[in-house]
Every structure is written in structure tokens, then in C-alpha cells.
mmCIF file of C-alpha atoms in Angstrom:
data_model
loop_
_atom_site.group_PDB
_atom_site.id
_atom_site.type_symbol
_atom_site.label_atom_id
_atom_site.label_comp_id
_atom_site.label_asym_id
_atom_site.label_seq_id
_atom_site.Cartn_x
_atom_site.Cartn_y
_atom_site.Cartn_z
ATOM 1 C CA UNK A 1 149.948 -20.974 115.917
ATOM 2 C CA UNK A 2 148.115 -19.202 118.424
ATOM 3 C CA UNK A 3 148.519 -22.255 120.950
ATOM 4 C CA UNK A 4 152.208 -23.088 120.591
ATOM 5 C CA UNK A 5 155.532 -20.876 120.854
ATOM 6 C CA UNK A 6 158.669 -21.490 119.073
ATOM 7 C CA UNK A 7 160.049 -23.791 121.356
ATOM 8 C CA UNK A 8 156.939 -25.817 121.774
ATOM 9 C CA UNK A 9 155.824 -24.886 124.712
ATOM 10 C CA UNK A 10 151.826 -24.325 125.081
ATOM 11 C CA UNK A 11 149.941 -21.120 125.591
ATOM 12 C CA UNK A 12 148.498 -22.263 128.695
ATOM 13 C CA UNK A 13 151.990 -22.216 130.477
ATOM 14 C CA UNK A 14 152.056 -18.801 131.512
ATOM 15 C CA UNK A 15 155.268 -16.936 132.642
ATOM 16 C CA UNK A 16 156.369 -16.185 135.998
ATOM 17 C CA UNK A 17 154.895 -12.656 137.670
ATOM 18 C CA UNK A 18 157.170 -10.478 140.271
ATOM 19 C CA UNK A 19 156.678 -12.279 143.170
ATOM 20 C CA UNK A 20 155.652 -15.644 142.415
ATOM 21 C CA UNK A 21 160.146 -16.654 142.861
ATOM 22 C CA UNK A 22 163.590 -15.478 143.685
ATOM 23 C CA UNK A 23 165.818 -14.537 141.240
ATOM 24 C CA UNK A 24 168.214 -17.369 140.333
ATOM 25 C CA UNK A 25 169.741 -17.627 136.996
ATOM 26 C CA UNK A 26 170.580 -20.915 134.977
ATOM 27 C CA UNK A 27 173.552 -22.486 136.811
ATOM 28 C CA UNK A 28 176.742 -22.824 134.149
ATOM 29 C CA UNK A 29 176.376 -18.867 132.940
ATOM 30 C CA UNK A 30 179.384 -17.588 131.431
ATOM 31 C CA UNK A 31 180.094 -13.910 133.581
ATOM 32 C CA UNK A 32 181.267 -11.349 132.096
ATOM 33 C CA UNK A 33 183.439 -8.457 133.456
ATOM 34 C CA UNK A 34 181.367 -5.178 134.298
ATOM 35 C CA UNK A 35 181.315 -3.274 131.537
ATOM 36 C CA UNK A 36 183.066 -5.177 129.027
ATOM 37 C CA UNK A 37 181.161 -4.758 125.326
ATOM 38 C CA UNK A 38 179.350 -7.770 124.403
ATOM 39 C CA UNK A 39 179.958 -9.094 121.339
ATOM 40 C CA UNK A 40 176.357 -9.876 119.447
ATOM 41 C CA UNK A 41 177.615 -11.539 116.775
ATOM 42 C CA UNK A 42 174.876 -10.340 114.586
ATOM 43 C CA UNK A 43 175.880 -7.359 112.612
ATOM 44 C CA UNK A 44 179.905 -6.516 111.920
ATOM 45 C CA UNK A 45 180.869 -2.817 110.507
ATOM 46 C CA UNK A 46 183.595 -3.578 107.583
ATOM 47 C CA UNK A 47 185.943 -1.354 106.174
ATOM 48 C CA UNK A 48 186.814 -0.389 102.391
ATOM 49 C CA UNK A 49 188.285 -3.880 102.144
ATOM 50 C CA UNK A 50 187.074 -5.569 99.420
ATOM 51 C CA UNK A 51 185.756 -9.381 99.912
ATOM 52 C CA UNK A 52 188.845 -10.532 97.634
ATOM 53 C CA UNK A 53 190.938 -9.074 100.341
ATOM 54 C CA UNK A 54 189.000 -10.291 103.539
ATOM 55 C CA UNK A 55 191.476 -13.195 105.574
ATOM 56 C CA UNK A 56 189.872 -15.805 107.962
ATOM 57 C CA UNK A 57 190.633 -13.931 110.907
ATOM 58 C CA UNK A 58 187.863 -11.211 109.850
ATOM 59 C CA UNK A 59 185.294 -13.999 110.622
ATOM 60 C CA UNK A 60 187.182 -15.418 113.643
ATOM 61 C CA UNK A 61 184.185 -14.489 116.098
ATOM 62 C CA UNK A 62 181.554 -15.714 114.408
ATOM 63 C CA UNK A 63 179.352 -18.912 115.837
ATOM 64 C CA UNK A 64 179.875 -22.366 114.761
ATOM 65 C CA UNK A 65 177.483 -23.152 112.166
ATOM 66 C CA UNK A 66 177.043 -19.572 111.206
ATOM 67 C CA UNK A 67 177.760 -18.232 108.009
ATOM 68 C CA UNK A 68 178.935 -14.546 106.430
ATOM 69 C CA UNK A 69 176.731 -12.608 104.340
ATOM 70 C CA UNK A 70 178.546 -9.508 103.016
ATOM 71 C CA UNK A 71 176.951 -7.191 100.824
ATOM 72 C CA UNK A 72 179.067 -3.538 100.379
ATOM 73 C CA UNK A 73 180.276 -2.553 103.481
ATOM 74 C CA UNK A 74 177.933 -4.789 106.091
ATOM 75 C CA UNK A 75 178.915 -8.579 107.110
ATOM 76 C CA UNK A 76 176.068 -10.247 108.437
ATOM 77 C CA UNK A 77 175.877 -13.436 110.067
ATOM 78 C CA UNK A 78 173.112 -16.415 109.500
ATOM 79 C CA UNK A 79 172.622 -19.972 111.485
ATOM 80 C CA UNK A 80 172.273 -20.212 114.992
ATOM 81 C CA UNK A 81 170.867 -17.679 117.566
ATOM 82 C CA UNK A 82 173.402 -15.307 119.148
ATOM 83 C CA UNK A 83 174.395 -16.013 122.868
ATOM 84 C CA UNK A 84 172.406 -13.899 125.453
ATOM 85 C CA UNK A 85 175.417 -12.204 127.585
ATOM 86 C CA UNK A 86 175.234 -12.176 131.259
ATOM 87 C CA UNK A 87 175.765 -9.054 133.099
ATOM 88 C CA UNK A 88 173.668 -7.462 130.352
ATOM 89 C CA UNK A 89 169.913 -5.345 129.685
ATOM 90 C CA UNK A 90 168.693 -5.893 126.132
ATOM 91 C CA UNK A 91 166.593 -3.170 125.401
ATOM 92 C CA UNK A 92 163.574 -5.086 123.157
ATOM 93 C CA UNK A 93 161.215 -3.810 121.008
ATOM 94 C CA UNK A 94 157.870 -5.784 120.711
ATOM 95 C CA UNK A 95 154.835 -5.909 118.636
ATOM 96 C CA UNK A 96 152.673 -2.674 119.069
ATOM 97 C CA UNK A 97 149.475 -4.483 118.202
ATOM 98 C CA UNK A 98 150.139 -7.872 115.772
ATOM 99 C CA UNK A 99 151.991 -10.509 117.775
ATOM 100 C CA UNK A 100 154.036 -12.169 114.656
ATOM 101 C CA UNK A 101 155.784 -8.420 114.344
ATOM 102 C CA UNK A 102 158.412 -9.749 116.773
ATOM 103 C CA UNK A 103 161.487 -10.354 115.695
ATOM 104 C CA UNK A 104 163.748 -13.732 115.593
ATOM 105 C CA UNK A 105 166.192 -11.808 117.223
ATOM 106 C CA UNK A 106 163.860 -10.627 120.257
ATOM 107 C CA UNK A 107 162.387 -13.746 120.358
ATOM 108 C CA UNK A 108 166.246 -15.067 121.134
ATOM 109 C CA UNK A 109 166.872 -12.896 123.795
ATOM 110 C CA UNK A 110 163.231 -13.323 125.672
ATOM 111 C CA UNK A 111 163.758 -16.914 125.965
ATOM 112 C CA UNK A 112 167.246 -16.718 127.100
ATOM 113 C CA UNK A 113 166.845 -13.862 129.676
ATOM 114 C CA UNK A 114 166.812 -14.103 133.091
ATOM 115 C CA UNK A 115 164.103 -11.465 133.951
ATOM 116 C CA UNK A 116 162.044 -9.469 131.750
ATOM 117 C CA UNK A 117 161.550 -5.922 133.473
ATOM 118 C CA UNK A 118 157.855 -4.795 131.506
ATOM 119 C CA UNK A 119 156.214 -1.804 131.768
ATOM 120 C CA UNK A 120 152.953 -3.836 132.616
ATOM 121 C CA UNK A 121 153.669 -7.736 133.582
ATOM 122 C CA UNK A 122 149.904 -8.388 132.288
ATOM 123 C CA UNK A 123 150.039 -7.197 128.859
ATOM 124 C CA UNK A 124 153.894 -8.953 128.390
ATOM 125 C CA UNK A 125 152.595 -11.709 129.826
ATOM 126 C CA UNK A 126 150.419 -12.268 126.762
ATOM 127 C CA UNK A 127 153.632 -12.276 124.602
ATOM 128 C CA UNK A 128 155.650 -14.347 126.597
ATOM 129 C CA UNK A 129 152.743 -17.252 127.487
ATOM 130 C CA UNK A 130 152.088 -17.298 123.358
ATOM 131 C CA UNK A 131 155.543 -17.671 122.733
ATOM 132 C CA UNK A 132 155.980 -20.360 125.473
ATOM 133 C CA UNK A 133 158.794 -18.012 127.163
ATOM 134 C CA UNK A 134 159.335 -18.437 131.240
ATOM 135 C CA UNK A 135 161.522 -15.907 132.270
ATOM 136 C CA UNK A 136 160.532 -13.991 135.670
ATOM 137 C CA UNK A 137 158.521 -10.590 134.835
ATOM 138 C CA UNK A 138 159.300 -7.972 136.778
ATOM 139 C CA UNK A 139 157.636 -4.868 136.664
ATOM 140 C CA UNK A 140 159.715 -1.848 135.371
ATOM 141 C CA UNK A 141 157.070 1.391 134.565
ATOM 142 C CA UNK A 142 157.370 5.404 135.140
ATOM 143 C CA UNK A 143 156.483 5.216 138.181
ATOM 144 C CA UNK A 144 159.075 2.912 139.861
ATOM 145 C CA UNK A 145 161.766 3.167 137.215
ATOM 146 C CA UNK A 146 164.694 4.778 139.569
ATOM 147 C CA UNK A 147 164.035 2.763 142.575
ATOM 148 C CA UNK A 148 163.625 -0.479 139.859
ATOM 149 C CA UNK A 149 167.136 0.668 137.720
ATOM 150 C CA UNK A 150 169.386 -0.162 141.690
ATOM 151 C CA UNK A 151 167.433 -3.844 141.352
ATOM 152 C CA UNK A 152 168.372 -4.159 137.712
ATOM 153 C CA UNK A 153 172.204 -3.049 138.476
ATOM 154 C CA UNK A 154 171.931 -5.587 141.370
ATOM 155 C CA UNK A 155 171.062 -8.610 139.010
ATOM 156 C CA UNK A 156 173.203 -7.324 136.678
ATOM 157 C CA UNK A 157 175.767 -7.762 138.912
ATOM 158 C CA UNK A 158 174.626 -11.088 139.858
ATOM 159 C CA UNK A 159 175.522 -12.176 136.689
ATOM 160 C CA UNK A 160 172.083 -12.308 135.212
ATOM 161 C CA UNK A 161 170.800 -11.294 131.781
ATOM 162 C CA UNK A 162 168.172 -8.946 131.731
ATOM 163 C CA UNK A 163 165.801 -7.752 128.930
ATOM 164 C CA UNK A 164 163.828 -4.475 129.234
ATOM 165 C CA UNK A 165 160.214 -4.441 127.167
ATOM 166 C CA UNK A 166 157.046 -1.854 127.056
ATOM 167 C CA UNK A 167 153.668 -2.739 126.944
ATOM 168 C CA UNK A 168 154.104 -1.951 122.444
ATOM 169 C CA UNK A 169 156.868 -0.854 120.309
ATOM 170 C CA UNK A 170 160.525 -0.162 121.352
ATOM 171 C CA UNK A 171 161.520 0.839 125.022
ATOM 172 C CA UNK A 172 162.212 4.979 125.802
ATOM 173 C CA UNK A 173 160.382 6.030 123.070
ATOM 174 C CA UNK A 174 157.943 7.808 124.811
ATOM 175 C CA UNK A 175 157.949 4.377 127.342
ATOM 176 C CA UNK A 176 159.972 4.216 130.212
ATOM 177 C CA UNK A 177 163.208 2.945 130.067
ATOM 178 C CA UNK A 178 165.299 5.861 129.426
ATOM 179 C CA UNK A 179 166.187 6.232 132.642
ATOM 180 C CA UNK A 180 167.301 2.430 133.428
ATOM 181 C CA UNK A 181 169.152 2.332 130.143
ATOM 182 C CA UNK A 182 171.494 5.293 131.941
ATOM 183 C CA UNK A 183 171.823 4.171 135.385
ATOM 184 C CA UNK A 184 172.888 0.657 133.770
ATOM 185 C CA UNK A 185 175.504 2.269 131.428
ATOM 186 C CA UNK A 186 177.055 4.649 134.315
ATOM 187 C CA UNK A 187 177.353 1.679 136.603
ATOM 188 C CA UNK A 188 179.688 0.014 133.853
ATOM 189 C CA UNK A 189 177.436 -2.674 132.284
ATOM 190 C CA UNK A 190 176.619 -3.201 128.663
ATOM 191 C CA UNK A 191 173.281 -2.517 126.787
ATOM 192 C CA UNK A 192 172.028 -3.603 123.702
ATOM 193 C CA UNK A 193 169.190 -2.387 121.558
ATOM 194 C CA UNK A 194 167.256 -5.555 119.957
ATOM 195 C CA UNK A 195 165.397 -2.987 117.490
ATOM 196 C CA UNK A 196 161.722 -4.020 115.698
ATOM 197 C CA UNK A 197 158.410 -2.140 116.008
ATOM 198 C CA UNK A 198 158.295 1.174 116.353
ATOM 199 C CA UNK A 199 154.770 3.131 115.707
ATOM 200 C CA UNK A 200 156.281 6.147 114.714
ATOM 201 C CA UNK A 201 158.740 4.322 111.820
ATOM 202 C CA UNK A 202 155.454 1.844 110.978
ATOM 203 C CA UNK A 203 153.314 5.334 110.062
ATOM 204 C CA UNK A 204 156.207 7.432 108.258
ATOM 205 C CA UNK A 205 156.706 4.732 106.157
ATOM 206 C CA UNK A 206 153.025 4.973 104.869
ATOM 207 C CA UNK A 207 152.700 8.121 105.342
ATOM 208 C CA UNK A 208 153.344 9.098 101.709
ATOM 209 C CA UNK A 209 154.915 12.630 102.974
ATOM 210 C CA UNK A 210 158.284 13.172 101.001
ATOM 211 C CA UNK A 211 160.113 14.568 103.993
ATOM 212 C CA UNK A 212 163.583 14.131 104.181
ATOM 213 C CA UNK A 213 164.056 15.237 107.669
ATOM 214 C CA UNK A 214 160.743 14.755 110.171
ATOM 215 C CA UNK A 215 160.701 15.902 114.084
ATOM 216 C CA UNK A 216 159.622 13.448 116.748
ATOM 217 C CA UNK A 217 157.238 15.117 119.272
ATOM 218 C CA UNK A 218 155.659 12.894 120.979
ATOM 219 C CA UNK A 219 152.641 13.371 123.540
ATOM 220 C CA UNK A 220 151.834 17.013 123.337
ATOM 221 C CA UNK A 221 150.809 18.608 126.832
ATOM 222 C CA UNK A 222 147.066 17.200 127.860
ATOM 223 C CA UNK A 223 146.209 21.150 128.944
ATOM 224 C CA UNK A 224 144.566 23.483 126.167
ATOM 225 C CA UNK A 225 146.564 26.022 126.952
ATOM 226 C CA UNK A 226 150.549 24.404 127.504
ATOM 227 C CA UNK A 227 148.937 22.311 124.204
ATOM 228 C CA UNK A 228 148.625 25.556 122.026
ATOM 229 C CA UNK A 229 151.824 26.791 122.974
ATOM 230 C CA UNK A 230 153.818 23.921 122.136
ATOM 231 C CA UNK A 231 152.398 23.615 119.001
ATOM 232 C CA UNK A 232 152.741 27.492 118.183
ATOM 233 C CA UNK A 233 156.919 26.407 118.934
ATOM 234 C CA UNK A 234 156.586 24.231 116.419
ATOM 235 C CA UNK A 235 154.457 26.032 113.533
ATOM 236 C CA UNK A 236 157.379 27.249 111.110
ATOM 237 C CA UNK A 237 159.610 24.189 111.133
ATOM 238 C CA UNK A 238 160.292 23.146 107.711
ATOM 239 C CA UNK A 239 160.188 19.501 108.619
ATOM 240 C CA UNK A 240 157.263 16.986 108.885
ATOM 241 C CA UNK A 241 155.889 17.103 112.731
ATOM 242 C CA UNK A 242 154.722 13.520 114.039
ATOM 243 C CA UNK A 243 152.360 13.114 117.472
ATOM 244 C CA UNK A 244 151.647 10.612 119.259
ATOM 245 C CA UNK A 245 147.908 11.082 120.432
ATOM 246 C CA UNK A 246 145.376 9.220 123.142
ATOM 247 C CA UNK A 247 141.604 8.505 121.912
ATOM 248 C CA UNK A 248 140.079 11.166 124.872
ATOM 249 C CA UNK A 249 142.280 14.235 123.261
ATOM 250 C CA UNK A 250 142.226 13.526 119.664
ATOM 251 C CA UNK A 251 139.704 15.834 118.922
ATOM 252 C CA UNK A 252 141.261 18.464 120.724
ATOM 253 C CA UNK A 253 144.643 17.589 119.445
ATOM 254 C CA UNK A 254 143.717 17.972 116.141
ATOM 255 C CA UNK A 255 141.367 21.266 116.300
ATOM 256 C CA UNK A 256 144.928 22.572 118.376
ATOM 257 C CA UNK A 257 147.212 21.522 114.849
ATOM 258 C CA UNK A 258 144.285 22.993 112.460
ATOM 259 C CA UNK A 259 144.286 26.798 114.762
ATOM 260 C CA UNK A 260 148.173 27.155 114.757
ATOM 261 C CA UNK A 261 149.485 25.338 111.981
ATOM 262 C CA UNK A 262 146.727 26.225 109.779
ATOM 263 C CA UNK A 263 144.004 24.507 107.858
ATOM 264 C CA UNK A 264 145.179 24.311 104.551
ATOM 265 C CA UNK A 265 148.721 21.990 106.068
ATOM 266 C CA UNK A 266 148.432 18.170 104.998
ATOM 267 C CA UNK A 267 147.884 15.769 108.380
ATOM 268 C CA UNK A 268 148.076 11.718 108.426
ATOM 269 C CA UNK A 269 146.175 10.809 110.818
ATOM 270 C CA UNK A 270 147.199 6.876 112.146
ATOM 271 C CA UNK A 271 145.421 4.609 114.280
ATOM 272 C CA UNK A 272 145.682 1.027 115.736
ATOM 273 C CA UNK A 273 148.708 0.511 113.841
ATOM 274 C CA UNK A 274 149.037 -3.691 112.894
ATOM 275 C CA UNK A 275 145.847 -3.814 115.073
ATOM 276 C CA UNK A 276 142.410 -5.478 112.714
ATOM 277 C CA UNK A 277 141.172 -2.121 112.268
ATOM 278 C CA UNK A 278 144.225 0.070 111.553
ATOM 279 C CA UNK A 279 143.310 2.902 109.530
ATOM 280 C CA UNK A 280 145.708 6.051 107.741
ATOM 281 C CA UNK A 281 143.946 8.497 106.633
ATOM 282 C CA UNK A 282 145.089 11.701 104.151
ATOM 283 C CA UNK A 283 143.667 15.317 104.699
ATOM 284 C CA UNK A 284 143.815 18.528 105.194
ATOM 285 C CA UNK A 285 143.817 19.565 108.609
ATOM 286 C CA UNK A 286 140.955 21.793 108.686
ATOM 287 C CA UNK A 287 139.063 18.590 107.252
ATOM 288 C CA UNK A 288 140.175 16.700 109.926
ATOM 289 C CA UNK A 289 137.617 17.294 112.577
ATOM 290 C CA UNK A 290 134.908 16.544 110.290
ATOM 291 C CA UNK A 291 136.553 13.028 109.373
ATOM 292 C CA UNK A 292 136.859 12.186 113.011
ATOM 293 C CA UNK A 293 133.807 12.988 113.374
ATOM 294 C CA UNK A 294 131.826 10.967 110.849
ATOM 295 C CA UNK A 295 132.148 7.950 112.673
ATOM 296 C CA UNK A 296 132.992 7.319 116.691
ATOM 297 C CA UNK A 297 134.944 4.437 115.742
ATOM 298 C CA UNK A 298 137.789 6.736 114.164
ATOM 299 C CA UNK A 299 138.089 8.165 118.098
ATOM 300 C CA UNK A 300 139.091 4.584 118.882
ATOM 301 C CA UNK A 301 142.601 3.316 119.661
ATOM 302 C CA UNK A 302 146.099 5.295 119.910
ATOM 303 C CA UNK A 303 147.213 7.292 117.432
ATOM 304 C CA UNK A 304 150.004 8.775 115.326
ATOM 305 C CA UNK A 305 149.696 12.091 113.653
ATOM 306 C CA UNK A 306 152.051 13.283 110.596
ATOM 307 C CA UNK A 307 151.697 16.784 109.833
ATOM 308 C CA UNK A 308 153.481 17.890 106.547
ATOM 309 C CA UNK A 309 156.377 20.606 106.659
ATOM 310 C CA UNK A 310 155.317 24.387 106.903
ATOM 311 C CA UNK A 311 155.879 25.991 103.335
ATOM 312 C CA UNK A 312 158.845 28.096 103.501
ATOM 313 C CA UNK A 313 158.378 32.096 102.743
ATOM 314 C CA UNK A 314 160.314 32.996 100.132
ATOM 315 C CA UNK A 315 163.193 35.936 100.623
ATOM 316 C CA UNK A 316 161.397 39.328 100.397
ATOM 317 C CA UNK A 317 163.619 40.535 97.047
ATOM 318 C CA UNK A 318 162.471 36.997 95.582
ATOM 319 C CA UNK A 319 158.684 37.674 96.189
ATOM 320 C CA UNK A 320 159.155 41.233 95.478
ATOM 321 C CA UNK A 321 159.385 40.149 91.789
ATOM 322 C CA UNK A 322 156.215 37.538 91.740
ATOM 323 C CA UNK A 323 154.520 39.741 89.190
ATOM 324 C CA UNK A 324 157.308 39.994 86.880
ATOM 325 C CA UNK A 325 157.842 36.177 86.867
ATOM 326 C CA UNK A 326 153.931 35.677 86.934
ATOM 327 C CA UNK A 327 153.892 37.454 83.576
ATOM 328 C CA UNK A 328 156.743 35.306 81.954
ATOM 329 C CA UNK A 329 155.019 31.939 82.945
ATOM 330 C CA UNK A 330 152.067 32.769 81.260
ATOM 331 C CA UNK A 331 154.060 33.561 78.101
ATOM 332 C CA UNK A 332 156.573 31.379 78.416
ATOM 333 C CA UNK A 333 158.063 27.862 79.275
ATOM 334 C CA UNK A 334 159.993 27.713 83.066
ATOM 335 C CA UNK A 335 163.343 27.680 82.201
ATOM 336 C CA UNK A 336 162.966 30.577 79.841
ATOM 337 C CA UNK A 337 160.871 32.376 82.102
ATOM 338 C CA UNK A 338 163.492 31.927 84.763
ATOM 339 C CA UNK A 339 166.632 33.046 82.493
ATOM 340 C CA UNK A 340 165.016 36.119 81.725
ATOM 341 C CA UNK A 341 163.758 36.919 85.102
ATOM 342 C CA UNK A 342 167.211 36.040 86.320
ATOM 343 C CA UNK A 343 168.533 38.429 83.484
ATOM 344 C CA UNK A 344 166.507 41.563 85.052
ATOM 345 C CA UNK A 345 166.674 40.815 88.597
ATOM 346 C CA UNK A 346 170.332 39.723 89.217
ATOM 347 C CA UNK A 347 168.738 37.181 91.824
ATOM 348 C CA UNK A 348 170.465 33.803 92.326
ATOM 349 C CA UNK A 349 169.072 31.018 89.928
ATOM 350 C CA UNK A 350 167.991 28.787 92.034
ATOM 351 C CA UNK A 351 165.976 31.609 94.393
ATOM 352 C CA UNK A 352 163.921 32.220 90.894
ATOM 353 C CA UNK A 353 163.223 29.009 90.071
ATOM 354 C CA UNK A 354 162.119 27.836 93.390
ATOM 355 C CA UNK A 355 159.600 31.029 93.432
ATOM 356 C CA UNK A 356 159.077 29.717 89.861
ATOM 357 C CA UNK A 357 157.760 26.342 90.825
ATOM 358 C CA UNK A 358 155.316 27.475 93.804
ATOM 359 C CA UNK A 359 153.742 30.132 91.591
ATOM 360 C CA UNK A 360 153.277 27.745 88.720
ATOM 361 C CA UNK A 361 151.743 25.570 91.119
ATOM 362 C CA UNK A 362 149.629 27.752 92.968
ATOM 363 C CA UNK A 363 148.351 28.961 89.371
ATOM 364 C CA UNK A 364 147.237 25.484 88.326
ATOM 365 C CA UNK A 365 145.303 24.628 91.492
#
């Protein structure tokens, strides 16, 4: 597979850099208005209306040769690729380490587009040449990405169709492209997000943390001291915190989490994500160093850390009454326990039986 892309093409025919042509489009493209809402024919928000009830004209915009799927409340459609829109970016998520993460979907709209702006035209470049895609690649990183978003706006008005990638994972997600994604939408033209690989969904959803609600912190500050402040912000939120991390401040990073957060606080610690030697790893974070440690491989690659929620302090007249409730568990089952204590404390229920719980766990560590 490595040597072929979907349409055939061979690895060896590498895609166009900035520079190497001018920017001219496919003759025959369909323009759009400024601003008008594409349609991408891919996923359609129903009502309450059940299928029984659901006339021809529902499907009226869908594709020749494609077919509805409609399970609940979604209809989605299946056959042929959607139509790439002129006069609109695609914001594109791609692989953050294992090239066959990309999406049918992305793949669509990379071979379709007219440019590709990439944060680094080298590293796309790999993509698109195994892939056998040709659009121009135009660079599109933090450094240029105001001066870049008027040249994007001026294709765009051109009538061409323009995608917007990162070196991994899905554009302004601590990538550039936040920026371009506004200056497109205030100038009147559409975007649309092409989702897929994400590192920070990839190492939640191994993570093994129950947490129903999780913060997104990105790339704390590289100096100790902005770094321990930050973090200090952060040390009583009752939601899971999740890092993104560089090899050269891991260390730190970590020995930072440990001294505010406190040792005792569960970390997952993520790295090379899809990559041959991705590892996620469970401890506590005063273990942490020592695991990095053990081995200078584990230093290696980018990272994602997942710290587990801060325990939250009980009311003071609920932890006033720990030894009363201490004494009843030890006597008695929970739910009796917690009547009674209820009984002589007047405190809501459910304060008592959550101070229940993390006593009667504490007891059995």
C-alpha cells in the first residue's frame, strides 16, 4: 500500500510545493456566492419525524447513487464522495502519527482541493505523495498565518477550494488555523470541519479515567515559574486536566503536576500516540518521575498528560460528623449507617452518603 494512493497514483509523484506554480483551479468549477452555506451532503439533522412519515422531498439533495441511512434522529448518506465546494476552506484533520488514520472523507476533499495551506509543506507532503494527491501546498504556520488568511480570502474569492491541514491531528487545536478559520468566516465564505484524529480524543478514550466533564489545557507555559502558576489555577477543578507536553519539558512538566496537584492524584501519561512505540501509562503522580526515568526512551516523542479530577472537600457540617458515621460503618451496613446518621444529624441524604462512600473507601485501602 505504501507505494500507491487511492486513485492510483505512485508514491514517487510528489505534490506541488509553494512556489513551484500559479494558482489556477480546474476549469468547469461550479462558483458559489460568498458566503452561501455549502451543502456537504454527508450528515442531515432530522426532526421527531418518524421514517413512516419521511416524503421524498426529505432526500431531495442527496447525490445520485447515494443512499439514506437513518438511524433515530441522524440521516446519513452512503455512495459516492461529496462535491468539494468552491469558494470554500475545509478545515482537515490528519493522521497524528499512523497514515491509514485518515479519513475517506479527508481523503475526498485533499484530492479535490485546489491548495492545501499546511503548517509544514514537508511533513504534508508525505501524506499527499502516499496518497497520490497533487494539489499546490502552500505554507500556512503561526508565524505567517494573518498575512497567509488575505491570500486564502483572495483564492477564495477566485473561486478556488481550499483545505487547511497541520503537520498531525485536527487544525486550531493547539495548531494554527484559528486565526484563518475567522478571517475566512468574517469575509463571508463558508468553512467546513472534515473532523478525524485528534490526540487529545485518541488518549481520553484510553485513558480509563471516568470523567464526565475533562478541561483542555494544552501547552502549559515553558518557564518554571508562569508553569507553576498555571497549574496552581488549575489545582481544585473537579474535572480531569489534559496537557499536551514536548519531550525537553516532560520531566519538568510532570515534577510541576506532582508539587501543586499533589502526589497521591492519578496521571496518564501518553506518548507517540498511533506511532510503533505508543505507550499509556497509569500512576500516581508522585511515581511519575521515577517511571520516566527508568528508561530514556519514555522522554521520547510528544505527549499527552491526563490528570484525574481533584477530590472534592466535603461541606464542613458533613465532615464535622466523620466520627459519628465512622462508628456506624464499622457496626453496620451503608444504608443503615446512613439512615441513622441522617436521623441524628438532620443533614441532607445524599451529603451523608457521599461522606459515607469516601470514608468506607479510605478505610479499606
Amino acid at each position: 500500500m505504501a507505494g500507491a494512493g487511492r486513485s492510483g497514483v505512485g508514491a514517487g509523484e510528489a505534490a506541488g510545493v509553494e512556489g513551484a506554480e500559479d494558482v489556477a483551479g480546474p476549469t468547469g468549477i461550479a462558483v458559489a456566492p460568498p458566503g452561501r452555506p455549502p451543502d456537504n451532503g454527508v450528515v442531515v439533522q432530522a426532526t421527531t419525524a418518524s421514517s413512516n412519515a419521511i416524503g421524498a422531498a426529505r432526500y431531495a439533495h442527496l447525490q445520485p447513487n447515494a443512499f439514506a441511512i437513518e438511524k433515530g434522529n441522524i440521516v446519513m448518506t452512503r455512495g459516492e464522495s461529496s462535491p468539494v465546494l468552491a469558494r470554500t476552506l475545509y478545515v482537515v484533520a490528519t493522521p497524528i502519527g499512523n497514515l491509514r488514520d485518515i479519513t475517506l472523507r479527508a481523503l475526498d476533499v485533499l484530492e479535490q482541493a485546489d491548495i492545501i495551506a499546511a503548517e509544514d509543506t514537508r511533513v504534508t507532503a508525505t501524506l499527499t505523495s502516499h496518497y497520490g494527491i497533487t494539489a499546490r501546498l502552500a505554507s500556512l504556520h503561526a508565524h505567517n498565518e494573518r498575512q497567509r488568511a488575505d491570500e486564502v480570502i483572495a483564492w477564495l474569492a477566485a473561486g478556488k477550494r481550499v483545505a487547511l491541514v497541520t503537520d498531525a491531528g485536527t487544525p486550531a487545536i493547539s495548531d494554527p488555523g484559528a486565526a484563518l478559520v475567522r478571517a475566512v468566516v468574517d469575509a463571508g465564505y463558508a468553512v467546513v470541519p472534515i473532523p478525524g484524529p485528534s490526540a487529545v480524543i485518541a488518549a481520553m478514550s484510553a485513558s480509563g479515567l471516568a470523567a464526565p466533564q475533562w478541561l483542555y489545557c494544552g501547552f502549559l507555559p515553558a518557564t518554571a515559574s508562569a508553569r507553576a502558576r498555571q497549574i496552581e489555577r488549575l489545582r481544585t477543578f473537579g474535572c480531569a486536566l489534559v496537557f499536551y507536553e514536548a519531550p525537553h519539558r516532560i520531566a519538568a512538566t510532570l515534577d510541576a503536576l506532582a508539587a501543586s496537584l499533589g502526589a497521591e492524584r492519578q496521571v496518564v501519561i501518553a506518548r507517540e500516540l498511533t506511532k510503533r512505540f505508543e505507550t499509556i501509562h497509569r500512576c500516581a503522580l508522585g511515581d511519575a518521575a521515577e517511571w520516566l526515568a527508568a528508561d530514556t526512551n519514555r522522554k521520547r516523542g510528544e505527549f499527552v498528560l491526563i490528570v484525574e479530577p481533584a477530590a472534592q472537600t466535603p461541606p464542613a457540617e458533613t465532615k464535622s460528623h466523620d466520627a459519628l458515621l465512622a462508628a456506624l460503618l464499622a457496626e453496620l451496613p451503608l444504608a443503615q449507617a446512613v439512615r441513622i446518621a441522617v436521623a441524628v444529624t438532620a443533614l441532607p441524604k445524599n451529603r451523608v452518603y457521599e461522606r459515607a462512600l469516601a470514608l468506607k473507601k479510605a478505610s479499606a485501602r
